[in-house]
PDB file of C-alpha atoms in Angstrom:
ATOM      1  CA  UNK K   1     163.995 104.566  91.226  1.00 90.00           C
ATOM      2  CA  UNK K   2     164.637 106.280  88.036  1.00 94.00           C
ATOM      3  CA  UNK K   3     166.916 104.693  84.860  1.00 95.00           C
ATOM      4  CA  UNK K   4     169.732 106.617  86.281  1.00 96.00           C
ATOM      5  CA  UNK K   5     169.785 104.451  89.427  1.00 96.00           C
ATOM      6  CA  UNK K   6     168.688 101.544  86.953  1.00 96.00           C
ATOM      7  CA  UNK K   7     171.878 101.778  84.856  1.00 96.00           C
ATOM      8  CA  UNK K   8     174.123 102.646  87.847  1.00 97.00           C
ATOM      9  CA  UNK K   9     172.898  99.486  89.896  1.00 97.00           C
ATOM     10  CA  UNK K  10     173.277  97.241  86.982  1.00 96.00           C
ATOM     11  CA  UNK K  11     176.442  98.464  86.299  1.00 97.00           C
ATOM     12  CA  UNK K  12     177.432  97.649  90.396  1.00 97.00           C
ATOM     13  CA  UNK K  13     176.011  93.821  90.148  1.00 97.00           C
ATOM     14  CA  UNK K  14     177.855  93.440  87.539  1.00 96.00           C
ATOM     15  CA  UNK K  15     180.965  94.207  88.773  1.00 97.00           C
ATOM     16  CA  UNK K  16     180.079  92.639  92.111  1.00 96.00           C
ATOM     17  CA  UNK K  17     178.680  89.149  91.023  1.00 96.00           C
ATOM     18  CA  UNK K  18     180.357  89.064  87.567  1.00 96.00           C
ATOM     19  CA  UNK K  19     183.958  90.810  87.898  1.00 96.00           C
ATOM     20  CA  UNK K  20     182.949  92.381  84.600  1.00 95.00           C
ATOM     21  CA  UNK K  21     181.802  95.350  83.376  1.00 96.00           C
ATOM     22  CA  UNK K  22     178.498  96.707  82.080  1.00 96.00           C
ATOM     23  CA  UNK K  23     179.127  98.499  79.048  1.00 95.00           C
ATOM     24  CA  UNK K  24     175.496  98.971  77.582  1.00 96.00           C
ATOM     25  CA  UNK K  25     171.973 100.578  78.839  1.00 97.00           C
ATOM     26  CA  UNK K  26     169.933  99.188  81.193  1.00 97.00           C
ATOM     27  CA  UNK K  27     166.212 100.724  81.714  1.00 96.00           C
ATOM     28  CA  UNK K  28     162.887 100.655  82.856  1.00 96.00           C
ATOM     29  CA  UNK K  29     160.479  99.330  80.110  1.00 95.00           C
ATOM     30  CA  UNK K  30     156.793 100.054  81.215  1.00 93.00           C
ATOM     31  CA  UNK K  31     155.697  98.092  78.101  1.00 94.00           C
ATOM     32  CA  UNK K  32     156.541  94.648  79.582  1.00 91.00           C
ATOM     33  CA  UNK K  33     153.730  93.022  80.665  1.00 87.00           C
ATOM     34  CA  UNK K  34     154.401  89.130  82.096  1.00 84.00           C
ATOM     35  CA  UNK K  35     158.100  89.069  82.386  1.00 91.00           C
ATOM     36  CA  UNK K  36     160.652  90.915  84.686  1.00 93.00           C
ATOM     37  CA  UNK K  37     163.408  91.997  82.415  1.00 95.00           C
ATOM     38  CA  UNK K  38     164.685  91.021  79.521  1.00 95.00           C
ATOM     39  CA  UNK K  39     168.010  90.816  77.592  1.00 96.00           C
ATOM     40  CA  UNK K  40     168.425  92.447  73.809  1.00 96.00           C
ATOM     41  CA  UNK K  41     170.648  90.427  71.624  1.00 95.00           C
ATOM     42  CA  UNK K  42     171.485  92.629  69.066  1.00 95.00           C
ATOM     43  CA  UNK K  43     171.704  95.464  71.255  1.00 96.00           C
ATOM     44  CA  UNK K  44     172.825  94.071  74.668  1.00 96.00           C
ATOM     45  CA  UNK K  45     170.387  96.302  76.372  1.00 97.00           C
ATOM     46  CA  UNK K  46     168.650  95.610  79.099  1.00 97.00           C
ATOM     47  CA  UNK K  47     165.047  95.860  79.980  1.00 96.00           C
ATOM     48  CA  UNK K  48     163.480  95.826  83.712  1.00 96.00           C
ATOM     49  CA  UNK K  49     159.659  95.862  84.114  1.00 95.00           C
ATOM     50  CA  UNK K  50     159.151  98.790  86.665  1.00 95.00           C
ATOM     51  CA  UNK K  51     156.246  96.738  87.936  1.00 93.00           C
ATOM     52  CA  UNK K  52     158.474  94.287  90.014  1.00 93.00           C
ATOM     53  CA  UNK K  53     160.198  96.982  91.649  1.00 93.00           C
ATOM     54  CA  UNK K  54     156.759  99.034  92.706  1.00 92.00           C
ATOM     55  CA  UNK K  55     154.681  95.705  93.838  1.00 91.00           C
ATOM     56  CA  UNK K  56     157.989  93.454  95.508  1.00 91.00           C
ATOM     57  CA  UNK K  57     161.103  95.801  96.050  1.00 92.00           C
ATOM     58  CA  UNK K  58     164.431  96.417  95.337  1.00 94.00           C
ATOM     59  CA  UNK K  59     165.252  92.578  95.853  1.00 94.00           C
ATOM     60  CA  UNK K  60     163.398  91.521  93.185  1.00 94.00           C
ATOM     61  CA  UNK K  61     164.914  93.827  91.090  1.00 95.00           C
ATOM     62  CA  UNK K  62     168.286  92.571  92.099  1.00 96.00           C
ATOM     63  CA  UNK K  63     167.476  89.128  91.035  1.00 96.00           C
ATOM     64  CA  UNK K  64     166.180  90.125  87.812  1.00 96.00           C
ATOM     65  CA  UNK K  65     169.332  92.141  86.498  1.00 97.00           C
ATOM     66  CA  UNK K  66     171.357  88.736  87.605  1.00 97.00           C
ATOM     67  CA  UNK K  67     169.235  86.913  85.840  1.00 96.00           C
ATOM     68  CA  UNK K  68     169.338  89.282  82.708  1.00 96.00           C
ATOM     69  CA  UNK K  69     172.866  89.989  83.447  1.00 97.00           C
ATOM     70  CA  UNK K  70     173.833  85.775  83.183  1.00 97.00           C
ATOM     71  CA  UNK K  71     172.123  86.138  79.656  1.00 96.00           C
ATOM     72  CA  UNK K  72     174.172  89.141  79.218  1.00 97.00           C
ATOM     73  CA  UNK K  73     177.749  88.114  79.894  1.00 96.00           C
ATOM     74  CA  UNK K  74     177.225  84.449  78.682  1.00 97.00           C
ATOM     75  CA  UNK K  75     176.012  85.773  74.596  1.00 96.00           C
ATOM     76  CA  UNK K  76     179.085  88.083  74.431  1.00 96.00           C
ATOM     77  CA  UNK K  77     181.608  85.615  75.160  1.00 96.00           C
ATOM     78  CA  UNK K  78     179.784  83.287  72.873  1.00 96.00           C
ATOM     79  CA  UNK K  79     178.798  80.429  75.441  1.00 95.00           C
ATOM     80  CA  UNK K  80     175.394  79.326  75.900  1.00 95.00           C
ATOM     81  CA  UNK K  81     173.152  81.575  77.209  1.00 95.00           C
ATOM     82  CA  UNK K  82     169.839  80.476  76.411  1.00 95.00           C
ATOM     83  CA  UNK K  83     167.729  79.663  79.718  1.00 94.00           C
ATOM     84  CA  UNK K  84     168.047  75.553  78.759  1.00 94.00           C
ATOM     85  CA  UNK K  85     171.853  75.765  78.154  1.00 95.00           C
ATOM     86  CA  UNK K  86     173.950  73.940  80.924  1.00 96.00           C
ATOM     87  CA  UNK K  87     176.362  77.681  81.171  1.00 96.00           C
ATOM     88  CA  UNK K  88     173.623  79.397  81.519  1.00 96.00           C
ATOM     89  CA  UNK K  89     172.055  77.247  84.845  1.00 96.00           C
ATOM     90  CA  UNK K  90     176.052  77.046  85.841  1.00 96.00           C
ATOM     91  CA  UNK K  91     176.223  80.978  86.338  1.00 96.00           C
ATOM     92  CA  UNK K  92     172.746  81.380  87.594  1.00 95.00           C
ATOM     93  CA  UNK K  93     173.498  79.046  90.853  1.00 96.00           C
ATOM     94  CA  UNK K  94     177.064  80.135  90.839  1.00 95.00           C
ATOM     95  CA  UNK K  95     175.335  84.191  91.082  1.00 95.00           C
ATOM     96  CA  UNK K  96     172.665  83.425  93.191  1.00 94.00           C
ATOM     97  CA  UNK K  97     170.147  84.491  90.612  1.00 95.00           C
ATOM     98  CA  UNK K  98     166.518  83.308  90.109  1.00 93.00           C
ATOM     99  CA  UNK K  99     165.533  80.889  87.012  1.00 92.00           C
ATOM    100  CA  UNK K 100     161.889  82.694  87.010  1.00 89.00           C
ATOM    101  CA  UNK K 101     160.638  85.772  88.519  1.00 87.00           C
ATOM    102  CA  UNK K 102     157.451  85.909  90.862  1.00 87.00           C
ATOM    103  CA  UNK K 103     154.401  86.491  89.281  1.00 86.00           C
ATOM    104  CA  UNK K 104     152.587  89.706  89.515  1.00 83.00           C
ATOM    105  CA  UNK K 105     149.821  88.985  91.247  1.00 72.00           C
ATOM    106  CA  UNK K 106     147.422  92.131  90.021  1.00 60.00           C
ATOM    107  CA  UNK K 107     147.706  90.970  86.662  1.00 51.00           C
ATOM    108  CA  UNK K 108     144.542  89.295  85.507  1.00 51.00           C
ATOM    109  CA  UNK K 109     144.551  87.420  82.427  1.00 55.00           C
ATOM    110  CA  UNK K 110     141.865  88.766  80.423  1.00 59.00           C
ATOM    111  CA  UNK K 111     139.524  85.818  78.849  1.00 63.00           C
ATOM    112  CA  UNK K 112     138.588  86.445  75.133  1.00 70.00           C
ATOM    113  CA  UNK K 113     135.052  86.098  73.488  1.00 76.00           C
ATOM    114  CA  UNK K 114     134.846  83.002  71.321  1.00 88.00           C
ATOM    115  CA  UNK K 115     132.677  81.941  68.463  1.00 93.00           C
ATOM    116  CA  UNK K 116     130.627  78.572  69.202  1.00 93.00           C
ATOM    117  CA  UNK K 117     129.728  76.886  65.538  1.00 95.00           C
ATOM    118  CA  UNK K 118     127.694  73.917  65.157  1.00 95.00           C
ATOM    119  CA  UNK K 119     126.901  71.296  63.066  1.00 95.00           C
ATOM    120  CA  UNK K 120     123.130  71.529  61.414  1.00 95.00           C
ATOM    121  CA  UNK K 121     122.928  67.222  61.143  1.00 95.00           C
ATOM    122  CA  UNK K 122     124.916  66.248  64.318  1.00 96.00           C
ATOM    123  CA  UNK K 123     125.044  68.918  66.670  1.00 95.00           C
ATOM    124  CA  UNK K 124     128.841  68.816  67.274  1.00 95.00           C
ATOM    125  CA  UNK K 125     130.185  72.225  68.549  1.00 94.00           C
ATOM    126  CA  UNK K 126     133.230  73.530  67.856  1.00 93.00           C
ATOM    127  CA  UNK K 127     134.877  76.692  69.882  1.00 92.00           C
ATOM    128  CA  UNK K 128     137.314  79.359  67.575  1.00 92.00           C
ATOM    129  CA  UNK K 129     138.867  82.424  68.904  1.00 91.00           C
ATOM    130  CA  UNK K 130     138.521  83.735  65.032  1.00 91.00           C
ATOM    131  CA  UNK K 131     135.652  83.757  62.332  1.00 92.00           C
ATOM    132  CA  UNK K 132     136.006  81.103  60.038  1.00 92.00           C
ATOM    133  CA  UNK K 133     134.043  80.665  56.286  1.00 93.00           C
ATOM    134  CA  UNK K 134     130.973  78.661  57.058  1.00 93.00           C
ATOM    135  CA  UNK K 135     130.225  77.972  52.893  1.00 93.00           C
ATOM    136  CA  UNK K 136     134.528  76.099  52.638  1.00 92.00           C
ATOM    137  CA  UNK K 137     133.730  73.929  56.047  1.00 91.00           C
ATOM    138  CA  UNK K 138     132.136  71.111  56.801  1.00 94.00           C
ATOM    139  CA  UNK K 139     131.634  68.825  59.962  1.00 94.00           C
ATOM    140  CA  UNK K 140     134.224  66.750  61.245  1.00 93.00           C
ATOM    141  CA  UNK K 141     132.090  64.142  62.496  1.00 94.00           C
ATOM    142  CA  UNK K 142     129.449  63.507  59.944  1.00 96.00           C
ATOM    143  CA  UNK K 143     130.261  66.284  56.968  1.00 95.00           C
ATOM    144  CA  UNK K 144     127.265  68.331  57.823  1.00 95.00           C
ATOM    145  CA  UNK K 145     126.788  71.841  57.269  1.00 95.00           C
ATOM    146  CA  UNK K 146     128.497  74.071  60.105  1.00 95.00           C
ATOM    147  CA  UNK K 147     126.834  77.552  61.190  1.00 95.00           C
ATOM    148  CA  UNK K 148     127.469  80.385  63.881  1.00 94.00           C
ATOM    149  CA  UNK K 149     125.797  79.002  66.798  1.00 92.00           C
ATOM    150  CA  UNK K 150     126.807  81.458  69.174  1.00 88.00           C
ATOM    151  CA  UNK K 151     128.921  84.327  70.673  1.00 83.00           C
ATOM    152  CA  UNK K 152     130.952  82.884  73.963  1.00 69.00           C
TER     153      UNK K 152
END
């Protein structure tokens, strides 16, 4: 499935589920990474991870432009269509589309390295993602004097 099909099958549900037209772009966005599709507000695009359609089919897909097409309709005639606004759940049962997508399931969140620092007095450890300025902090627990312990 290329963008052409993309557009011309969003432009079908819409019409279909909706009894309104499409008037905007709808394509395949590569660069999404943990969501299906999502809706522009400013430009009333729509974006479709090609992922869902390679690993889980043209159903998925389906479900996704509903989904992105309930955000869609809902923000241009100004009711809410955030995913916590009552329209918004309204049209999603009323359209058969799905509040979340699947998972993908050959994504693997990728842990990141951590910095362990301790406490020279009390020995209290304390875990940062980032490098912080050993000579400004002190210990929580007992104002000691805090150094790198570690690399996690």
């Amino acid at each position: 499935m290329n963008d052409l099909m993309l557009q011309r099958l969003v432009e079908e549900i819409s019409l279909t589920y909706f009894d309104k037209k499409f008037k905007h772009r709808a394509y395949f966005n590569s660069r999404l990474r943990t969501t299906g599709g999502r809706y522009m507000l400013h430009s009333h695009n729509i974006d479709v991870n090609p992922k869902y359609f390679q690993e889980y089919g043209l159903d998925e897909v389906i479900g996704i432009i509903k989904h992105e097409l309930c955000h869609y309709h809902l923000h241009l005639e100004g009711k809410g269509y955030k995913h916590g606004d009552q329209d918004f759940k309204l049209l999603l049962k009323k359209v058969g589309a799905p509040r979340f997508c699947r998972s993908l399931g050959n994504e693997t969140k990728v842990q990141k390295a951590f910095l362990i620092y301790r406490c020279r007095d009390c020995h209290q450890e304390y875990k940062r993602k980032r490098r912080v300025d050993t000579t400004r902090l002190v210990c929580g627990k007992c104002s000691g004097k805090i150094y790198l312990y570690r690399k996690g």
